[in-house]
Tab-separated table of C-alpha atoms and ligand atoms in Angstrom:
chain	number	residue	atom	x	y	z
A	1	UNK	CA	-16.431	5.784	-8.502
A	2	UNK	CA	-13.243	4.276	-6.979
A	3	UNK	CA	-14.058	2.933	-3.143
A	4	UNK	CA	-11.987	4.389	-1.036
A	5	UNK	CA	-9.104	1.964	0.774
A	6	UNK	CA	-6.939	2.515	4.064
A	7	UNK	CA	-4.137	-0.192	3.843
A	8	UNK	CA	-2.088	-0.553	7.783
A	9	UNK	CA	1.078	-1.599	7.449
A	10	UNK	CA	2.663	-2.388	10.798
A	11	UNK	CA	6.162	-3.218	9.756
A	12	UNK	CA	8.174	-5.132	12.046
A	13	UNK	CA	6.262	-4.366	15.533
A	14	UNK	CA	4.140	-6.305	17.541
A	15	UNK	CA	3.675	-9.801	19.801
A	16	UNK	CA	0.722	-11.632	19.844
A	17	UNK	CA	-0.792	-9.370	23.097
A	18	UNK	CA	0.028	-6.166	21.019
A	19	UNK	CA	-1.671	-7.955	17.997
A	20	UNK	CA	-5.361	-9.151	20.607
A	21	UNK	CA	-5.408	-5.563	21.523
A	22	UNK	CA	-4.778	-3.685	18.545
A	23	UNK	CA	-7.496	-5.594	16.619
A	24	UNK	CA	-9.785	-5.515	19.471
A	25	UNK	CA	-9.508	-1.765	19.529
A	26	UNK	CA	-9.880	-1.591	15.705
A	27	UNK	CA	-12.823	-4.107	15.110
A	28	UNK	CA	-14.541	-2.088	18.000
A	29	UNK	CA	-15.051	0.901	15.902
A	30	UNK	CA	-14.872	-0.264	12.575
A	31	UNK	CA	-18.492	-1.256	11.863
A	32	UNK	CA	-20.259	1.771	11.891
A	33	UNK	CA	-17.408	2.979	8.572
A	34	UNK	CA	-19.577	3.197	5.405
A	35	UNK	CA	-17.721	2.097	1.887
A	36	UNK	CA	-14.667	1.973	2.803
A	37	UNK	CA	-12.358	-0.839	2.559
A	38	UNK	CA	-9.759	-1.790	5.530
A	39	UNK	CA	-6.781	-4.003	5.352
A	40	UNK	CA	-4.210	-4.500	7.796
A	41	UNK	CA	-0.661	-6.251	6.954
A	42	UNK	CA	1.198	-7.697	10.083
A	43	UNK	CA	4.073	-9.618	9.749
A	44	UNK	CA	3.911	-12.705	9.110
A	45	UNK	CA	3.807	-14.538	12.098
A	46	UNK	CA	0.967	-13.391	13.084
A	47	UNK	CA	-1.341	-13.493	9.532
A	48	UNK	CA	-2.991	-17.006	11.317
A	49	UNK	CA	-3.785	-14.999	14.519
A	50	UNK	CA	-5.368	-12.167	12.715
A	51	UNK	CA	-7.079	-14.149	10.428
A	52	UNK	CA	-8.650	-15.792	12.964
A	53	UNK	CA	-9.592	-12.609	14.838
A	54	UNK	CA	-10.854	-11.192	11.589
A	55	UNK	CA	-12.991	-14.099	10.868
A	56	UNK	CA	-16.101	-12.685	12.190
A	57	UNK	CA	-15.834	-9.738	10.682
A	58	UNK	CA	-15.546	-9.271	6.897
A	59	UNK	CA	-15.118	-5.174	7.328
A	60	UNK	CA	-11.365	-6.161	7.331
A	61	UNK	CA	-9.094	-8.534	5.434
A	62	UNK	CA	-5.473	-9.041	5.187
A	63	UNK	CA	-2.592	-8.401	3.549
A	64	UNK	CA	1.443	-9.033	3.375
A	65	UNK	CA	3.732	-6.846	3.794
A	66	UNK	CA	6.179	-8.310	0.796
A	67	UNK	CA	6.448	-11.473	-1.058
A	68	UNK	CA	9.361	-13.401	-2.722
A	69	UNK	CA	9.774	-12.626	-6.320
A	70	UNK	CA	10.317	-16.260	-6.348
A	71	UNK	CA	7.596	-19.139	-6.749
A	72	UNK	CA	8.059	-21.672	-3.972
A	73	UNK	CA	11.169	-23.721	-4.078
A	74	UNK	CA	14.406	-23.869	-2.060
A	75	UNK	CA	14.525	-19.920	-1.515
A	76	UNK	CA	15.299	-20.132	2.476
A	77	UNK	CA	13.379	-17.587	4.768
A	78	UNK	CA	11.463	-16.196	1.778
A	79	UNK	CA	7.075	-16.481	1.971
A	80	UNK	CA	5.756	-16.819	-1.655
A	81	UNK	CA	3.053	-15.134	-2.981
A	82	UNK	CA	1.052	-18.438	-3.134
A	83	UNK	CA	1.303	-18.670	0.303
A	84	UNK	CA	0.378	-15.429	1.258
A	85	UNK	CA	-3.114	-16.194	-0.652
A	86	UNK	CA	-3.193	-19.551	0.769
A	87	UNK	CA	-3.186	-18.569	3.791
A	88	UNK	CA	-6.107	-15.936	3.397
A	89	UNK	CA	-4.163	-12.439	2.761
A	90	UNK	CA	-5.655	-10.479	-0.150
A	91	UNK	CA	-3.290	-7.736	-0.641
A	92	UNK	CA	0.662	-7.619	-0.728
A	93	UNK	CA	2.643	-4.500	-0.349
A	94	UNK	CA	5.566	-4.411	-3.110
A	95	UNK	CA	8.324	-2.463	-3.547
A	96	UNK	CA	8.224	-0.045	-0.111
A	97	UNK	CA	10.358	2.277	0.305
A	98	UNK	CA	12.650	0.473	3.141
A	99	UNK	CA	12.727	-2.515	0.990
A	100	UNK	CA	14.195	-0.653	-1.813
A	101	UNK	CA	16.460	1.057	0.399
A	102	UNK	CA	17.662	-1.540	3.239
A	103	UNK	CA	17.011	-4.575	1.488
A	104	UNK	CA	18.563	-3.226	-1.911
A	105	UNK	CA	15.282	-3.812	-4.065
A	106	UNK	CA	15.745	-3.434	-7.422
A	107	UNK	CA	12.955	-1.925	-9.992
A	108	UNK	CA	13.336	-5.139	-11.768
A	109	UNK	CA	13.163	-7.403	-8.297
A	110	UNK	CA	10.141	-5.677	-7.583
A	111	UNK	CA	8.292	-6.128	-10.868
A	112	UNK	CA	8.754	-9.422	-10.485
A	113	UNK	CA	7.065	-9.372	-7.191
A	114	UNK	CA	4.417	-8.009	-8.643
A	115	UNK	CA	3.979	-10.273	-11.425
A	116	UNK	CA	3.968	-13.181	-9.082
A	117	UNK	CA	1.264	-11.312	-6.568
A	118	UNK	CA	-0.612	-11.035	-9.817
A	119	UNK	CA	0.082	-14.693	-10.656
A	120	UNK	CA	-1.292	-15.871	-7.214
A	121	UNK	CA	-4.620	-13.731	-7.236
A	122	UNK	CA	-3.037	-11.053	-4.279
A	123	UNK	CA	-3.503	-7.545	-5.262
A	124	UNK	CA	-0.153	-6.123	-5.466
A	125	UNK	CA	0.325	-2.811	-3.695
A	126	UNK	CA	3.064	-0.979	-5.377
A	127	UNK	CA	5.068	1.804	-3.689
A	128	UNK	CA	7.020	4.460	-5.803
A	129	UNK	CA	8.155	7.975	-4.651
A	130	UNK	CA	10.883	9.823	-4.120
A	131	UNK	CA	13.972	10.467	-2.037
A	132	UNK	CA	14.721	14.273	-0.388
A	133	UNK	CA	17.734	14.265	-2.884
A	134	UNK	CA	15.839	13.044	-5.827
A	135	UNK	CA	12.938	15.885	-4.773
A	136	UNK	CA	15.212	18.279	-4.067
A	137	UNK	CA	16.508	17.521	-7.626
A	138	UNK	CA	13.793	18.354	-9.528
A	139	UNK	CA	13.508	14.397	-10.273
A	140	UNK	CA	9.895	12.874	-9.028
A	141	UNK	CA	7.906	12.342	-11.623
A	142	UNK	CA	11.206	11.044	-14.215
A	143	UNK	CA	11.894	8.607	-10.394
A	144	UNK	CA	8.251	7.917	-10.442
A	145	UNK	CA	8.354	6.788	-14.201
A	146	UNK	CA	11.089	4.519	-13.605
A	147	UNK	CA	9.344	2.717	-11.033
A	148	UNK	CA	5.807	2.149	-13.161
A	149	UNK	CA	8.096	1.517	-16.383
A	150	UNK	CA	9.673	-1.655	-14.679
A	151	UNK	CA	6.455	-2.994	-13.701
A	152	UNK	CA	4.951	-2.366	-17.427
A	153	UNK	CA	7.875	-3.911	-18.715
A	154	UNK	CA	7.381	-7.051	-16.752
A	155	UNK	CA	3.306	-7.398	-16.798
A	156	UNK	CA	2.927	-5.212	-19.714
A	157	UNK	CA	0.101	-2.605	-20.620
A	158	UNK	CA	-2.583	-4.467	-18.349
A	159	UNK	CA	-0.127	-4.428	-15.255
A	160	UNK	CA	-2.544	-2.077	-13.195
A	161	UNK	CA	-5.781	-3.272	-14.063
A	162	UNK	CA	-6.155	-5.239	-10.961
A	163	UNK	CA	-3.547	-3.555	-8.859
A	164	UNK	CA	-2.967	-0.602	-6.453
A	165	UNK	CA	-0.433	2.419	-6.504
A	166	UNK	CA	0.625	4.003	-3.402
A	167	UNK	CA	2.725	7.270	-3.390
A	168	UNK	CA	4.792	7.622	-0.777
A	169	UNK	CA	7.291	10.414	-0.776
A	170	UNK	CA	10.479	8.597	0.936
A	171	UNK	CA	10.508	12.308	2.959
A	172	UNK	CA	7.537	11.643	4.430
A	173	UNK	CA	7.731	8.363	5.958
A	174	UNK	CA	7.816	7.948	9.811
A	175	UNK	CA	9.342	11.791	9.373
A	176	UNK	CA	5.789	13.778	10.354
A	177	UNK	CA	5.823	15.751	7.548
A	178	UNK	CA	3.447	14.709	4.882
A	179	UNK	CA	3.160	16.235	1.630
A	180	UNK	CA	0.398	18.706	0.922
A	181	UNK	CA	-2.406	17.689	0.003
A	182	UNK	CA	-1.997	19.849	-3.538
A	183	UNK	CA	1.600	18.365	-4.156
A	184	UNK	CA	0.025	14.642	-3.324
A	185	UNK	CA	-2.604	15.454	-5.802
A	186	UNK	CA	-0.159	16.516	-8.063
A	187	UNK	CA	1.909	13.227	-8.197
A	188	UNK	CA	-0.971	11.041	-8.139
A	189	UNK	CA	-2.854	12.859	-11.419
A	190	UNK	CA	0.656	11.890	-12.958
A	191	UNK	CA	0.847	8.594	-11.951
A	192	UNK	CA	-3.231	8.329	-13.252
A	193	UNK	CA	-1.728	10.131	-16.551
A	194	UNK	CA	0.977	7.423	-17.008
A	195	UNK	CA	-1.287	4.822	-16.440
A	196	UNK	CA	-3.417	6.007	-18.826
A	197	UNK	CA	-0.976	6.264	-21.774
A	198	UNK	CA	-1.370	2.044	-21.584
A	199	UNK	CA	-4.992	1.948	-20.653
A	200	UNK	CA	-7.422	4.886	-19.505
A	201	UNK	CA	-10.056	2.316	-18.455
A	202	UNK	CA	-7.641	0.999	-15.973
A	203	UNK	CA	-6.589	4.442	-15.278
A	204	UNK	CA	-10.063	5.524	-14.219
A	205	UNK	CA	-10.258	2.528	-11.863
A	206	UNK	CA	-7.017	2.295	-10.457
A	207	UNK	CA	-6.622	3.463	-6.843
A	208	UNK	CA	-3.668	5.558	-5.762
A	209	UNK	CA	-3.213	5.884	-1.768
A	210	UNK	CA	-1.147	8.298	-0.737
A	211	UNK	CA	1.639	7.001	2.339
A	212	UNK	CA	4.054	9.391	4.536
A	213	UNK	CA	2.891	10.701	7.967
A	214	UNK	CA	-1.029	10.556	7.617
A	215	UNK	CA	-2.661	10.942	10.943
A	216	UNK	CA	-6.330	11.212	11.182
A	217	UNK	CA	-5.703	15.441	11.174
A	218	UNK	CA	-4.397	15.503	8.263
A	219	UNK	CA	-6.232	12.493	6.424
A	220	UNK	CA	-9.517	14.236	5.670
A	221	UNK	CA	-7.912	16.920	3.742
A	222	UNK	CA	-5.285	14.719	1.395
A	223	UNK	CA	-8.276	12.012	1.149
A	224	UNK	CA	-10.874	14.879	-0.324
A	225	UNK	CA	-8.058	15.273	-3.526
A	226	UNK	CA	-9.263	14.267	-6.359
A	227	UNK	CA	-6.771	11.619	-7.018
A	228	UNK	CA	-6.230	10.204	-3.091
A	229	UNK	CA	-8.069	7.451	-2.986
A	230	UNK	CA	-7.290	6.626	0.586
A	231	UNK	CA	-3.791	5.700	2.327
A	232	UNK	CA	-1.224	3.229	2.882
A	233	UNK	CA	-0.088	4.315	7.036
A	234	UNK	CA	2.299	3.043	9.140
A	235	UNK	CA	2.922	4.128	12.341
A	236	UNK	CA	-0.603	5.459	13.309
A	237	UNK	CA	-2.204	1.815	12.021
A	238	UNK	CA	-0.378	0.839	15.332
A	239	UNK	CA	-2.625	2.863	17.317
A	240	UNK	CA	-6.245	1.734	17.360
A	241	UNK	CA	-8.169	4.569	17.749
A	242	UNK	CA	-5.765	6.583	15.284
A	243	UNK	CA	-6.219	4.043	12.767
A	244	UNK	CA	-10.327	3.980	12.770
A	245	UNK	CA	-9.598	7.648	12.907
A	246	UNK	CA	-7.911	7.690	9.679
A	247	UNK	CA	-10.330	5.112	8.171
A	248	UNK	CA	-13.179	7.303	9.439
A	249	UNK	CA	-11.716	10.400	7.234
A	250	UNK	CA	-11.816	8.159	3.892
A	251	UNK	CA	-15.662	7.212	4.396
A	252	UNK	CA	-18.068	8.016	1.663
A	253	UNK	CA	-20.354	10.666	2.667
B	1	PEP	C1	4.953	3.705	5.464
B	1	PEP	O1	5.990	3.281	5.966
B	1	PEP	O2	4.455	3.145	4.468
B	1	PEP	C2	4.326	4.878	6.041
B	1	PEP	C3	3.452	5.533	5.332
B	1	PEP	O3	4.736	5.218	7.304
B	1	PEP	P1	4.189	6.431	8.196
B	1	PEP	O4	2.691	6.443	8.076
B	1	PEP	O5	4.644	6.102	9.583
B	1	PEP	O6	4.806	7.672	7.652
């Protein structure tokens, strides 16, 4: 039984007030969710002041959005891994979409961020999924290969034993049109199927959140797949009630 886990990412957005509110909106329907597990990832400004707010309340815990594929050193404006867990986050997002695109992330850059959220006891989050072209193509699951590949080829077979997967369809993000629940399920048996060609038991444990226009409508249905085991969301984790909404759909029982 894999628990299910709803993973905000708010990007770029947000001053402190925005941060007070959202959290206070989010902590004050949060406690009645049963077995599910809720992070948030602000930037990183702002990791102290949620930490603090989250204190109380161990229903939530943090996580960063990226982290350097660099240990610390003289690597100007980057935030290592280390730090990240030093400074409380449990999670880190790797490899999304828009920092393969606008910040020119390579497979190999982002196994490497991996490796080190590995090395610094974060749980690395790692995106894969395809562009419109690449769908349009024919080309997901050889895309989707590619991007697991380079992080077996850099951890090896165990890469995904402690780790999460989210797919998110580059067509679906911030767009408003998620994938199906049946084409979801679709990808993520395949990524389970190529995880288990290294290891089934860490294929049977690893969860795989689906990311790209989840709302809490449509979060109930792609969360009852077999394979969704919750969701990586952006813009509605910026909402408070849309968030606990979408956490509320991934609750056991
Ligand atoms: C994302 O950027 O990871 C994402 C899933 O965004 P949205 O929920 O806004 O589609």
């Amino acid at each position: 039984m894999r628990q299910p886990l709803v993973m905000g990412n708010w990007k770029m957005n947000g001053r402190r007030s925005m941060v007070e509110s959202l959290l206070k909106a989010v902590m004050a329907d949060i406690g009645d969710l049963f077995g599910v597990e809720v992070v948030v990832c602000p930037p990183y400004p702002y990791l102290g002041l949620v930490m603090d707010r989250l204190a109380a309340n161990s229903t939530v815990v943090c996580g960063a959005q990226d982290v350097s594929a660099y240990t610390d050193g003289a690597y100007t404006g980057e935030v290592s891994a280390e730090m990240a867990r030093d400074v409380g986050c449990r999670f880190a997002i790797i490899g999304h979409s828009e920092r393969r695109t606008l910040f020119g992330e390579t497979d190999a850059v982002v196994a490497q961020k991996f490796a080190r959220s590995l090395a610094a006891d974060l749980t690395p989050v790692l995106c894969v999924g395809e562009t419109t072209a690449e769908r349009d193509a024919g080309r997901t699951q050889e895309v989707i290969l590619r991007q697991l590949s380079a992080v077996f080829k850099e951890c090896g077979s165990s890469a995904f034993e402690r780790a999460v997967v989210a797919y998110e369809p580059v067509w679906a993000i911030g767009t408003g049109r998620a994938a199906s629940p049946e084409e979801a399920q679709t990808v993520h048996r395949f990524i389970r199927d190529v995880v288990a060609r290294q290891s089934a038991e860490a294929a049977g444990r690893l969860r795989i959140l689906y990311g790209g226009s989840v709302k809490a409508q449509n979060a109930r249905e792609l969360f009852g797949q077999d394979d969704i085991d919750g969701g990586l969301i952006g813009g509605a984790s910026l909402a408070g009630a849309d968030f606990v909404g979408i956490c509320r759909a991934a609750c056991i029982g």
